[in-house]
Coordinates of C-alpha atoms in Angstrom, one line a residue:
X1 CA -8.2 0.7 50.5
X2 CA -10.4 3.6 49.4
X3 CA -11.2 3.9 45.7
X4 CA -9.9 7.0 44.1
X5 CA -12.6 9.3 42.8
X6 CA -12.4 10.6 39.3
X7 CA -13.3 14.3 38.7
X8 CA -16.8 14.9 37.5
X9 CA -15.6 16.2 34.1
X10 CA -13.6 13.1 33.5
X11 CA -16.5 10.9 34.4
X12 CA -18.8 12.8 32.1
X13 CA -16.3 12.4 29.2
X14 CA -16.0 8.7 29.9
X15 CA -19.7 8.3 30.0
X16 CA -20.0 10.2 26.7
X17 CA -17.4 8.0 25.1
X18 CA -19.1 4.9 26.3
X19 CA -22.4 6.1 25.0
X20 CA -21.0 6.7 21.6
X21 CA -19.4 3.3 21.5
X22 CA -22.7 1.7 22.6
X23 CA -24.5 3.6 19.9
X24 CA -22.1 2.3 17.3
X25 CA -22.4 -1.2 18.5
X26 CA -26.2 -0.9 18.5
X27 CA -26.0 0.2 14.9
X28 CA -28.5 3.1 15.4
X29 CA -28.7 5.7 12.6
X30 CA -26.5 8.6 13.4
X31 CA -24.4 6.5 15.8
X32 CA -21.3 8.3 14.6
X33 CA -21.2 11.6 12.7
X34 CA -18.9 11.6 9.6
X35 CA -17.4 14.4 7.6
X36 CA -18.5 12.7 4.3
X37 CA -21.7 10.8 3.7
X38 CA -21.6 7.1 3.1
X39 CA -22.1 6.3 -0.7
X40 CA -25.1 4.2 -1.7
X41 CA -25.3 2.6 -5.1
X42 CA -27.1 -0.2 -6.9
X43 CA -25.3 -0.6 -10.2
X44 CA -21.7 0.4 -9.6
X45 CA -19.2 2.2 -7.4
X46 CA -15.9 3.8 -8.4
X47 CA -13.6 5.2 -5.6
X48 CA -10.0 6.4 -5.8
X49 CA -7.6 9.0 -4.7
X50 CA -8.5 11.9 -7.0
X51 CA -12.0 13.3 -8.0
X52 CA -11.1 13.5 -11.7
X53 CA -9.9 9.9 -11.6
X54 CA -13.1 8.8 -9.9
X55 CA -14.9 10.5 -12.7
X56 CA -12.8 8.5 -15.2
X57 CA -14.2 5.3 -13.5
X58 CA -17.7 6.6 -13.7
X59 CA -17.3 7.5 -17.4
X60 CA -16.0 4.0 -18.1
X61 CA -19.0 2.4 -16.3
X62 CA -21.3 4.6 -18.4
X63 CA -19.7 3.2 -21.5
X64 CA -20.8 -0.3 -20.5
X65 CA -17.5 -1.3 -18.8
X66 CA -17.4 -3.6 -15.8
X67 CA -15.5 -3.0 -12.5
X68 CA -12.2 -4.1 -14.0
X69 CA -12.6 -1.7 -16.9
X70 CA -13.4 1.1 -14.5
X71 CA -10.5 0.3 -12.2
X72 CA -8.1 0.3 -15.1
X73 CA -9.4 3.7 -16.2
X74 CA -9.0 5.1 -12.7
X75 CA -5.5 3.6 -12.5
X76 CA -4.5 5.3 -15.8
X77 CA -6.0 8.6 -14.6
X78 CA -4.3 8.5 -11.2
X79 CA -0.9 7.8 -12.9
X80 CA -1.4 10.6 -15.3
X81 CA -2.3 12.9 -12.4
X82 CA 0.8 11.8 -10.4
X83 CA -1.4 10.8 -7.4
X84 CA 1.7 9.7 -5.4
X85 CA 2.5 7.4 -8.4
X86 CA 3.4 7.6 -12.0
X87 CA 3.2 5.3 -15.1
X88 CA 6.5 3.7 -14.3
X89 CA 5.4 2.4 -10.9
X90 CA 3.9 -0.8 -9.7
X91 CA 0.4 -2.2 -9.4
X92 CA -1.0 -4.7 -6.9
X93 CA -4.6 -5.9 -7.2
X94 CA -7.2 -8.4 -6.0
X95 CA -10.1 -9.2 -8.3
X96 CA -13.2 -11.2 -7.5
X97 CA -14.3 -13.0 -10.7
X98 CA -18.0 -13.8 -10.5
X99 CA -17.7 -16.3 -13.4
X100 CA -15.2 -18.5 -11.6
X101 CA -16.2 -17.4 -8.1
X102 CA -12.5 -17.0 -7.2
X103 CA -10.2 -14.2 -6.0
X104 CA -7.3 -13.5 -8.3
X105 CA -4.1 -11.8 -7.3
X106 CA -2.4 -9.5 -9.8
X107 CA 1.4 -9.0 -9.3
X108 CA 2.5 -6.1 -11.5
X109 CA 5.6 -5.3 -9.5
X110 CA 8.8 -4.6 -11.4
X111 CA 12.1 -6.3 -10.7
X112 CA 15.6 -5.1 -10.0
X113 CA 17.5 -4.5 -13.2
X114 CA 20.7 -6.0 -14.5
X115 CA 23.7 -4.8 -12.5
X116 CA 21.7 -4.0 -9.3
X117 CA 23.5 -6.0 -6.7
X118 CA 24.6 -5.4 -3.0
X119 CA 28.2 -5.0 -4.2
X120 CA 27.2 -2.3 -6.6
X121 CA 25.6 -0.2 -3.9
X122 CA 28.3 -1.0 -1.3
X123 CA 30.9 0.3 -3.8
X124 CA 28.9 3.6 -3.8
X125 CA 29.0 3.6 0.1
X126 CA 25.2 3.1 0.2
X127 CA 23.8 0.7 2.8
X128 CA 20.6 0.6 0.8
X129 CA 19.6 1.5 -2.7
X130 CA 18.7 5.3 -2.9
X131 CA 15.3 6.8 -2.2
X132 CA 15.2 8.8 -5.4
X133 CA 16.6 9.0 -8.9
X134 CA 17.2 6.5 -11.7
X135 CA 19.2 4.1 -9.4
X136 CA 16.1 3.7 -7.3
X137 CA 14.0 2.3 -10.2
X138 CA 12.8 -1.2 -10.7
X139 CA 11.3 -2.1 -14.1
X140 CA 7.9 -0.4 -14.7
X141 CA 5.0 -2.7 -13.7
X142 CA 1.8 -0.6 -13.9
X143 CA 1.4 -0.5 -17.7
X144 CA 1.7 -4.3 -17.9
X145 CA -0.6 -4.8 -15.0
X146 CA -3.3 -2.5 -16.5
X147 CA -3.0 -4.2 -19.9
X148 CA -3.2 -7.7 -18.5
X149 CA -6.1 -7.0 -16.2
X150 CA -8.0 -5.3 -19.0
X151 CA -7.3 -8.1 -21.5
X152 CA -8.2 -10.9 -19.1
X153 CA -11.2 -9.5 -17.2
X154 CA -12.4 -6.3 -18.8
X155 CA -14.7 -6.0 -21.8
X156 CA -13.9 -2.6 -23.3
X157 CA -11.1 -1.7 -25.7
X158 CA -7.9 -0.1 -24.6
X159 CA -8.8 3.0 -26.5
X160 CA -12.0 3.4 -24.5
X161 CA -10.3 2.8 -21.1
X162 CA -7.4 5.1 -21.8
X163 CA -9.5 7.9 -23.2
X164 CA -9.9 9.8 -19.9
X165 CA -6.1 9.5 -19.1
X166 CA -5.2 10.7 -22.6
X167 CA -7.4 13.7 -22.2
X168 CA -5.7 14.4 -18.8
X169 CA -2.3 14.1 -20.4
X170 CA -3.2 16.6 -23.1
X171 CA -4.1 19.0 -20.3
X172 CA -6.1 19.3 -17.1
X173 CA -6.4 21.9 -14.4
X174 CA -3.8 20.8 -11.9
X175 CA -4.8 20.6 -8.2
X176 CA -3.1 22.4 -5.4
X177 CA -1.7 19.3 -3.7
X178 CA 0.3 18.2 -6.6
X179 CA 1.3 21.7 -7.8
X180 CA 2.7 22.5 -4.3
X181 CA 4.5 19.1 -4.1
X182 CA 6.3 19.8 -7.4
X183 CA 7.3 23.2 -6.1
X184 CA 8.7 21.7 -2.9
X185 CA 10.7 19.1 -4.9
X186 CA 11.9 21.4 -7.7
X187 CA 15.5 21.4 -6.7
X188 CA 15.7 17.6 -7.0
X189 CA 13.6 17.6 -10.2
X190 CA 16.1 20.0 -11.9
X191 CA 18.7 17.2 -11.6
X192 CA 16.8 15.2 -14.3
X193 CA 16.4 16.9 -17.6
X194 CA 13.2 15.3 -18.7
X195 CA 11.5 15.8 -15.3
X196 CA 12.6 19.4 -15.4
X197 CA 11.1 20.0 -18.9
X198 CA 7.8 18.4 -18.0
X199 CA 7.1 19.4 -14.4
X200 CA 8.6 22.8 -14.2
X201 CA 7.0 25.0 -16.8
X202 CA 8.0 28.3 -15.2
X203 CA 11.8 27.9 -14.9
X204 CA 13.5 31.0 -13.7
X205 CA 10.4 32.4 -12.0
X206 CA 10.0 32.5 -8.2
X207 CA 7.5 29.7 -8.5
X208 CA 8.7 27.2 -11.2
X209 CA 6.0 24.5 -10.7
X210 CA 2.5 24.8 -12.2
X211 CA 0.0 26.9 -10.4
X212 CA -3.1 25.4 -8.9
X213 CA -5.9 25.5 -11.6
X214 CA -3.4 26.0 -14.4
X215 CA -3.8 23.6 -17.4
X216 CA -0.9 21.1 -16.9
X217 CA 0.2 19.4 -20.1
X218 CA 2.3 16.3 -20.6
X219 CA 2.7 16.0 -24.4
X220 CA 5.3 13.2 -24.3
X221 CA 3.2 11.1 -22.0
X222 CA 0.2 11.7 -24.2
X223 CA 2.3 10.5 -27.2
X224 CA 3.1 7.3 -25.3
X225 CA -0.6 6.7 -24.6
X226 CA -1.4 7.3 -28.2
X227 CA 1.2 4.7 -29.2
X228 CA -0.5 2.1 -27.0
X229 CA -3.9 2.9 -28.5
X230 CA -2.4 2.8 -32.0
X231 CA -0.8 -0.6 -31.4
X232 CA -4.3 -1.9 -30.4
X233 CA -6.0 -0.3 -33.4
X234 CA -3.5 -1.7 -35.9
X235 CA -3.8 -5.2 -34.4
X236 CA -7.6 -5.0 -34.6
X237 CA -7.4 -3.8 -38.2
X238 CA -5.2 -6.9 -39.0
X239 CA -8.0 -9.2 -37.7
X240 CA -6.5 -9.9 -34.2
X241 CA -8.8 -10.6 -31.3
X242 CA -9.5 -8.1 -28.5
X243 CA -7.0 -9.8 -26.2
X244 CA -4.3 -10.1 -28.9
X245 CA -4.8 -6.4 -29.8
X246 CA -4.2 -5.4 -26.1
X247 CA -1.2 -7.7 -26.1
X248 CA 0.2 -5.8 -29.0
X249 CA 0.1 -2.6 -26.9
X250 CA 1.9 -4.6 -24.1
X251 CA 4.6 -5.7 -26.5
X252 CA 5.1 -2.1 -27.8
X253 CA 5.6 -0.8 -24.3
X254 CA 8.0 -3.6 -23.1
X255 CA 9.7 -4.7 -26.4
X256 CA 9.1 -1.9 -29.0
X257 CA 9.9 1.7 -29.5
X258 CA 8.5 2.8 -26.1
X259 CA 10.8 0.3 -24.4
X260 CA 13.8 1.5 -26.5
X261 CA 13.3 5.2 -25.5
X262 CA 12.6 4.3 -21.9
X263 CA 15.9 2.4 -21.7
X264 CA 17.8 5.1 -23.5
X265 CA 16.4 7.8 -21.3
X266 CA 17.0 5.9 -18.1
X267 CA 20.6 4.9 -18.8
X268 CA 21.4 8.5 -20.0
X269 CA 20.6 9.6 -16.5
X270 CA 22.6 6.9 -14.8
X271 CA 20.0 4.2 -14.4
X272 CA 20.5 0.4 -14.9
X273 CA 17.4 -0.8 -16.7
X274 CA 18.2 -2.7 -19.9
X275 CA 16.0 -3.7 -22.9
X276 CA 16.4 -7.3 -21.8
X277 CA 15.1 -6.5 -18.3
X278 CA 11.9 -5.1 -19.9
X279 CA 11.4 -7.9 -22.4
X280 CA 11.9 -10.6 -19.7
X281 CA 9.6 -9.1 -17.1
X282 CA 6.0 -10.3 -17.0
X283 CA 2.8 -9.8 -14.9
X284 CA 2.0 -12.7 -12.6
X285 CA -1.7 -13.8 -12.1
X286 CA -1.5 -15.7 -8.8
X287 CA -3.5 -17.3 -6.0
X288 CA -3.7 -14.9 -3.0
X289 CA -3.2 -16.0 0.6
X290 CA -6.1 -15.9 3.1
X291 CA -7.2 -16.5 6.7
X292 CA -10.5 -16.6 8.4
X293 CA -11.6 -14.3 11.1
X294 CA -14.8 -15.4 12.8
X295 CA -15.9 -17.1 9.6
X296 CA -15.0 -14.2 7.3
X297 CA -12.5 -15.0 4.7
X298 CA -9.8 -12.3 4.3
X299 CA -7.6 -12.3 1.2
X300 CA -4.3 -10.6 0.7
X301 CA -1.5 -10.8 -1.9
X302 CA 1.4 -13.0 -0.7
X303 CA 4.9 -12.2 0.7
X304 CA 6.1 -9.9 -2.1
X305 CA 3.8 -7.5 -0.2
X306 CA 3.3 -6.9 3.5
X307 CA -0.3 -8.1 3.2
X308 CA 0.1 -11.4 5.1
X309 CA 1.1 -9.4 8.2
X310 CA -2.6 -8.3 8.4
X311 CA -3.6 -12.0 8.3
X312 CA -1.1 -12.9 11.0
X313 CA -2.4 -10.1 13.2
X314 CA -6.0 -11.3 12.7
X315 CA -5.0 -14.8 13.7
X316 CA -3.4 -13.4 16.9
X317 CA -6.4 -11.3 17.7
X318 CA -9.3 -13.7 16.8
X319 CA -9.7 -15.5 20.2
X320 CA -9.6 -12.2 22.2
X321 CA -12.6 -10.2 23.4
X322 CA -11.7 -7.0 21.6
X323 CA -15.2 -5.7 21.9
X324 CA -15.2 -6.2 25.6
X325 CA -11.9 -4.2 25.9
X326 CA -13.6 -1.1 24.5
X327 CA -12.7 0.6 21.3
X328 CA -9.3 2.4 21.7
X329 CA -9.1 1.8 25.4
X330 CA -5.6 1.4 26.8
X331 CA -6.0 -2.3 26.9
X332 CA -7.3 -2.4 23.3
X333 CA -4.5 -0.2 22.0
X334 CA -1.9 -2.2 23.8
X335 CA -3.3 -5.5 22.4
X336 CA -3.3 -4.2 18.8
X337 CA 0.2 -2.8 19.2
X338 CA 1.6 -6.1 20.5
X339 CA -0.1 -8.1 17.8
X340 CA 1.2 -5.8 15.1
X341 CA 4.7 -5.9 16.6
X342 CA 4.7 -9.7 16.3
X343 CA 3.3 -9.8 12.8
X344 CA 5.5 -7.1 11.4
X345 CA 8.6 -8.6 13.0
X346 CA 7.9 -11.7 10.9
X347 CA 7.4 -9.5 7.9
X348 CA 10.7 -7.9 8.4
X349 CA 12.6 -11.2 8.5
X350 CA 10.6 -13.7 6.4
X351 CA 8.8 -11.8 3.5
X352 CA 10.3 -11.6 0.0
X353 CA 9.8 -12.5 -3.6
X354 CA 8.0 -15.9 -3.8
X355 CA 9.3 -16.3 -7.4
X356 CA 13.0 -16.3 -6.3
X357 CA 14.7 -18.5 -3.7
X358 CA 14.7 -19.0 -0.8
X359 CA 11.1 -20.2 -0.3
X360 CA 9.2 -18.2 2.3
X361 CA 7.5 -20.3 5.1
X362 CA 4.0 -19.0 4.3
X363 CA 2.0 -22.0 5.5
X364 CA 3.7 -21.8 8.9
X365 CA 3.4 -18.0 9.2
X366 CA -0.4 -18.1 8.5
X367 CA -1.2 -21.1 10.7
X368 CA -3.5 -20.6 13.6
X369 CA -1.2 -22.8 15.7
X370 CA 1.7 -20.5 15.1
X371 CA -0.4 -17.5 16.1
X372 CA -1.4 -19.3 19.3
X373 CA 2.3 -19.9 20.1
X374 CA 3.2 -16.3 19.4
X375 CA 0.3 -15.0 21.4
X376 CA 1.8 -16.7 24.5
X377 CA 4.8 -14.4 24.3
X378 CA 2.8 -11.2 24.7
X379 CA 3.4 -9.1 27.8
X380 CA -0.1 -7.9 28.6
X381 CA 1.2 -5.3 31.1
X382 CA 3.7 -3.3 29.1
X383 CA 5.3 -2.8 25.7
X384 CA 8.1 -5.1 24.7
X385 CA 10.5 -3.1 22.5
X386 CA 12.6 -6.2 21.8
X387 CA 9.9 -8.2 19.9
X388 CA 11.5 -10.2 17.1
X389 CA 10.5 -12.7 14.5
X390 CA 9.4 -16.1 15.5
X391 CA 10.1 -19.6 14.0
X392 CA 7.2 -20.7 11.8
X393 CA 9.0 -23.7 10.3
X394 CA 7.8 -26.3 12.9
X395 CA 4.2 -25.2 12.0
X396 CA 4.6 -26.3 8.4
X397 CA 6.1 -29.7 9.3
X398 CA 9.8 -28.7 9.2
X399 CA 12.0 -29.2 12.2
X400 CA 14.9 -27.1 11.1
X401 CA 14.9 -23.4 10.4
X402 CA 17.5 -22.8 7.7
X403 CA 18.1 -19.3 9.0
X404 CA 18.2 -20.1 12.7
X405 CA 21.7 -18.5 13.2
X406 CA 20.5 -15.3 11.6
X407 CA 17.3 -15.4 13.5
X408 CA 19.1 -15.7 16.8
X409 CA 21.3 -12.8 16.0
X410 CA 18.6 -10.7 14.5
X411 CA 17.9 -7.4 16.3
X412 CA 16.6 -3.9 16.0
X413 CA 18.7 -0.9 16.5
X414 CA 18.1 0.8 19.8
X415 CA 19.7 3.9 21.2
X416 CA 21.9 4.4 18.1
X417 CA 23.2 0.8 18.1
X418 CA 23.8 -0.9 14.8
X419 CA 22.7 -4.4 13.7
X420 CA 24.6 -7.3 15.1
X421 CA 25.6 -8.0 11.5
X422 CA 27.7 -5.0 10.5
X423 CA 27.0 -3.3 7.2
X424 CA 29.5 -1.7 4.8
X425 CA 29.2 2.1 5.0
X426 CA 27.4 4.2 7.6
X427 CA 23.7 4.4 7.9
X428 CA 22.4 6.7 5.2
X429 CA 25.9 7.3 3.9
X430 CA 25.9 8.5 0.3
X431 CA 22.2 7.9 -0.2
X432 CA 20.5 10.7 -2.1
X433 CA 17.4 11.8 -0.3
X434 CA 18.6 10.5 3.1
X435 CA 17.4 13.7 4.7
X436 CA 13.8 12.7 3.9
X437 CA 11.8 12.7 7.1
X438 CA 11.2 9.3 8.6
X439 CA 7.5 10.0 9.1
X440 CA 6.9 11.0 5.5
X441 CA 8.5 7.9 4.2
X442 CA 6.8 5.6 6.8
X443 CA 3.3 6.9 6.4
X444 CA 2.8 8.8 3.1
X445 CA 2.4 7.9 -0.5
X446 CA 0.5 5.5 -2.8
X447 CA -3.2 5.7 -3.9
X448 CA -6.0 3.2 -3.8
X449 CA -8.6 2.1 -6.3
X450 CA -11.8 0.1 -5.4
X451 CA -14.6 -0.7 -7.8
X452 CA -17.6 -3.0 -7.9
X453 CA -20.6 -3.6 -10.2
X454 CA -24.0 -5.3 -10.2
X455 CA -22.6 -8.3 -12.2
X456 CA -20.4 -9.2 -9.2
X457 CA -17.0 -8.0 -10.3
X458 CA -15.1 -6.4 -7.4
X459 CA -11.6 -4.9 -7.6
X460 CA -9.3 -3.7 -4.8
X461 CA -6.1 -2.1 -5.9
X462 CA -3.1 -0.3 -4.4
X463 CA -0.9 1.1 -7.1
X464 CA 2.2 3.1 -6.4
X465 CA 5.7 4.1 -7.4
X466 CA 6.9 6.9 -9.6
X467 CA 5.9 9.5 -7.0
X468 CA 7.2 13.0 -6.8
X469 CA 10.1 13.7 -7.2
X470 CA 10.2 11.3 -10.1
X471 CA 12.8 10.7 -12.8
X472 CA 11.1 10.8 -16.2
X473 CA 12.6 8.3 -18.6
X474 CA 13.6 10.1 -21.7
X475 CA 10.8 11.3 -24.0
X476 CA 8.3 8.7 -22.8
X477 CA 6.7 11.0 -20.2
X478 CA 6.9 7.9 -17.8
X479 CA 8.1 8.6 -14.3
X480 CA 10.2 5.8 -12.9
X481 CA 9.6 3.8 -9.8
X482 CA 11.6 4.3 -6.6
X483 CA 10.8 0.9 -5.2
X484 CA 14.4 -0.6 -5.2
X485 CA 14.9 1.1 -1.8
X486 CA 12.7 -1.6 -0.2
X487 CA 15.3 -4.3 -0.7
X488 CA 18.0 -5.0 1.9
X489 CA 21.6 -5.6 1.0
X490 CA 22.5 -7.6 4.1
X491 CA 20.9 -11.1 4.6
X492 CA 21.3 -10.6 8.3
X493 CA 18.3 -8.2 8.1
X494 CA 16.1 -10.4 5.9
X495 CA 17.5 -13.3 3.9
X496 CA 14.3 -13.4 1.7
X497 CA 14.5 -9.8 0.5
X498 CA 18.2 -9.3 -0.5
X499 CA 18.6 -7.3 -3.7
X500 CA 19.4 -9.3 -6.9
X501 CA 18.8 -8.7 -10.6
X502 CA 15.4 -10.0 -11.6
X503 CA 14.0 -10.1 -8.0
X504 CA 11.0 -8.2 -6.8
X505 CA 11.4 -6.1 -3.6
X506 CA 9.0 -6.7 -0.7
X507 CA 6.6 -3.8 -0.9
X508 CA 4.1 -2.2 1.5
X509 CA 1.3 -2.2 -1.0
X510 CA -1.6 -4.2 0.1
X511 CA -5.2 -4.4 -1.3
X512 CA -7.7 -6.5 0.6
X513 CA -10.9 -8.5 -0.2
X514 CA -13.1 -10.2 2.4
X515 CA -15.8 -12.8 1.7
X516 CA -18.8 -13.9 3.7
X517 CA -20.6 -17.1 2.9
X518 CA -18.5 -17.5 -0.2
X519 CA -19.5 -14.1 -1.7
X520 CA -17.6 -10.8 -1.9
X521 CA -18.4 -8.7 1.1
X522 CA -15.8 -6.0 1.6
X523 CA -13.1 -4.5 -0.6
X524 CA -10.8 -2.0 1.0
X525 CA -7.4 -0.4 0.5
X526 CA -5.5 2.6 1.8
X527 CA -2.7 5.1 1.0
X528 CA 0.5 5.1 2.9
X529 CA 3.7 3.2 3.5
X530 CA 4.3 0.9 6.4
X531 CA 1.1 2.1 8.0
X532 CA -1.1 0.5 5.4
X533 CA -1.9 -2.8 7.1
X534 CA -2.1 -1.1 10.4
X535 CA -4.8 1.2 9.1
X536 CA -6.6 -1.7 7.3
X537 CA -6.5 -3.9 10.3
X538 CA -8.2 -1.3 12.4
X539 CA -10.7 -0.5 9.7
X540 CA -11.7 -4.1 9.4
X541 CA -12.1 -4.5 13.2
X542 CA -14.2 -1.3 13.3
X543 CA -16.6 -2.8 10.9
X544 CA -16.6 -6.4 12.2
X545 CA -16.2 -5.9 15.9
X546 CA -17.7 -2.5 16.5
X547 CA -20.5 -2.4 13.9
X548 CA -19.4 0.7 12.0
X549 CA -20.4 1.3 8.4
X550 CA -17.6 1.8 5.9
X551 CA -17.6 5.6 6.1
X552 CA -17.5 5.6 9.9
X553 CA -14.6 3.1 9.8
X554 CA -12.8 5.1 7.1
X555 CA -12.9 8.2 9.3
X556 CA -12.5 6.4 12.6
X557 CA -9.5 7.1 14.9
X558 CA -6.6 4.8 14.5
X559 CA -3.3 4.2 16.2
X560 CA 0.1 4.1 14.5
X561 CA 3.0 1.9 15.6
X562 CA 6.6 2.5 14.4
X563 CA 7.9 -0.7 16.0
X564 CA 8.7 -2.3 12.6
X565 CA 11.5 -1.5 10.2
X566 CA 10.6 1.2 7.7
X567 CA 10.6 -0.1 4.2
X568 CA 12.1 3.1 2.9
X569 CA 15.2 5.3 3.3
X570 CA 17.5 3.9 6.0
X571 CA 15.0 1.3 7.2
X572 CA 14.8 2.9 10.6
X573 CA 12.6 1.6 13.5
X574 CA 11.3 3.4 16.6
X575 CA 10.2 0.9 19.2
X576 CA 7.5 2.1 21.6
X577 CA 6.6 5.1 19.6
X578 CA 2.8 5.4 19.4
X579 CA 0.5 7.9 17.7
X580 CA -3.1 8.2 18.9
X581 CA -6.0 10.3 17.8
X582 CA -6.7 13.6 19.5
X583 CA -10.0 12.3 20.8
X584 CA -8.2 9.8 23.0
X585 CA -8.8 10.8 26.6
X586 CA -5.9 12.0 28.7
X587 CA -6.2 9.2 31.2
X588 CA -5.9 6.6 28.4
X589 CA -2.7 8.4 27.1
X590 CA -1.4 8.4 30.7
X591 CA -2.0 4.7 31.1
X592 CA -0.3 4.0 27.8
X593 CA 2.7 6.0 28.9
X594 CA 2.9 4.0 32.1
X595 CA 2.9 0.8 29.9
X596 CA 6.1 2.0 28.2
X597 CA 4.8 3.9 25.1
X598 CA 6.0 7.3 23.9
X599 CA 2.6 8.7 23.1
X600 CA 2.0 11.3 20.4
X601 CA -1.3 12.9 19.5
X602 CA -2.6 13.8 16.0
X603 CA -5.9 15.1 14.6
X604 CA -6.0 12.6 11.8
X605 CA -4.8 9.0 12.1
X606 CA -7.2 7.0 9.8
X607 CA -5.8 6.4 6.5
X608 CA -6.8 7.6 4.0
X609 CA -9.0 4.5 3.4
X610 CA -11.4 3.7 0.6
X611 CA -13.8 0.8 0.7
X612 CA -16.9 -0.9 -0.8
X613 CA -19.2 -3.1 1.2
X614 CA -21.6 -5.4 -0.7
X615 CA -25.0 -5.5 1.0
X616 CA -26.4 -8.8 -0.4
X617 CA -29.5 -8.5 1.7
X618 CA -30.7 -5.5 -0.3
X619 CA -28.7 -6.0 -3.5
X620 CA -26.9 -2.7 -3.0
X621 CA -23.4 -1.3 -2.2
X622 CA -22.0 0.9 0.5
X623 CA -19.0 3.1 -0.3
X624 CA -16.6 4.8 2.1
X625 CA -14.0 7.3 1.1
X626 CA -11.4 9.1 3.2
X627 CA -12.3 12.4 4.7
X628 CA -8.9 13.9 4.2
X629 CA -6.7 14.2 1.1
X630 CA -8.4 14.1 -2.3
X631 CA -10.1 10.7 -2.2
X632 CA -13.4 10.6 -3.9
X633 CA -16.1 8.2 -4.9
X634 CA -19.0 8.1 -7.4
X635 CA -21.8 5.6 -7.6
X636 CA -25.0 4.8 -9.4

């Protein structure tokens, strides 16, 4: 048989792509051109989703704070600037403590309030909790997370750390992105009186939201921040320790006058949060989960996030010659897609709140042997749209899967079909915001915060919740979370993530820390929804397998799979759908189409990702910050 000749232009493009890949692999300077320069620093780095918030981190370092202080200052600033989150949202963090030489997990995710049950929402003809409004809210977690991190691992006072956020609340020139988002969401914001009063200063005018560059003021939020600072000051004046003084601020938010107004304002607008819900809730400092990938230790928060899915994917991919496949070749893309399908199918069935029964089979899910068994099921020639969860129980020494019946009946909706276990109500019936586009819910939202200092403190954080359009709780200025929508109501979908009062929903938020030779090496996090661990997996492989620096990897072309259930809205899934970067050659796209993928092309597919790499050979740091959106980093 005669070999088919490729056109010269196609050969030239293939040669150019191969040359670029070889240059990256060789690590030559200028191997890949980036829109932003890599950040170099010796003493500290502060990177987050807004330029002014990164400045808040820099200001905090300049005051003598460590990376935890700076991360808390950036968290406070991004919440105040509504960087796809607000003060009533949730915070997830990993911290490397150089004193104990351990990675600490910070679980500051709120819980479902009293009265939030499947029966409650079924009675409202909702198959899931709503996407927006007071009924979407779990209890606020971010204030508690910030205060606990600062008290336990920071060194500055709360007043010093909150100073930039307080100035922002008193008035800052609002950026175009947020101003336009408020304008787009103004019809919904008008439904909630306190949101309307704060966020729409030009009611009755053609444009009712703030204008870009206008000084945007949040006096009620500023008053709440002053109350936290006042609680600390009064405790210090009474002779309390630094930690006890910060605890006084914590108690004022969750048990004092701030809590009382938050509950009143929430219930006035139809929400369920009670004073007891706030008083009972607490931040969890926990041991993260980890795996090893070619002797690199990779840490994630456990199953209350989707983080372990990245670890499962790494276990599936570790024995494979990814570098030999070629970056973003059809074979490489197919391999990633199938590994992610397997890992996320397990996420969709087995992940949930580890502090509430039933107990998740984490040890089995993260075992190398389980990954080897799952790897044997991959079809290397075409996409398998029917990939489902496996059975990890034998891989943690248990012979019986307590949910075998549900597992055998578990399925994904295809061609308009419903689940094998019927739900009450139709899909999306009665759910406010059900018209929200699938793509926006699946890929958008959140911010990221990464920080590191010369003393060895490293922080990777992915806070979220309370995004626009947010319900502001009374006169607190605090925008409530919308995270309740990530629960399911039917155990046939996921028996570990069924809504119940006091339970945490399984969230998409997923910071990452990686260690080499027992020392922190790479901290990385990304904005987005269900795409987060997809992006982070490819970023990590770009650095480890293909020799990119953190800026090259942050800007590098990614793929996006939709073959996992969305954690938002009506929890839809689109098997076989695949987004590739515009630089992907046509023949690669054609080959993927022949393998059963519905291929789409976009100009930007990479994140946005923020990262810090610790260069121990030189005693310096490398910072990478996304080249789209408003992400920004400052170092010294």
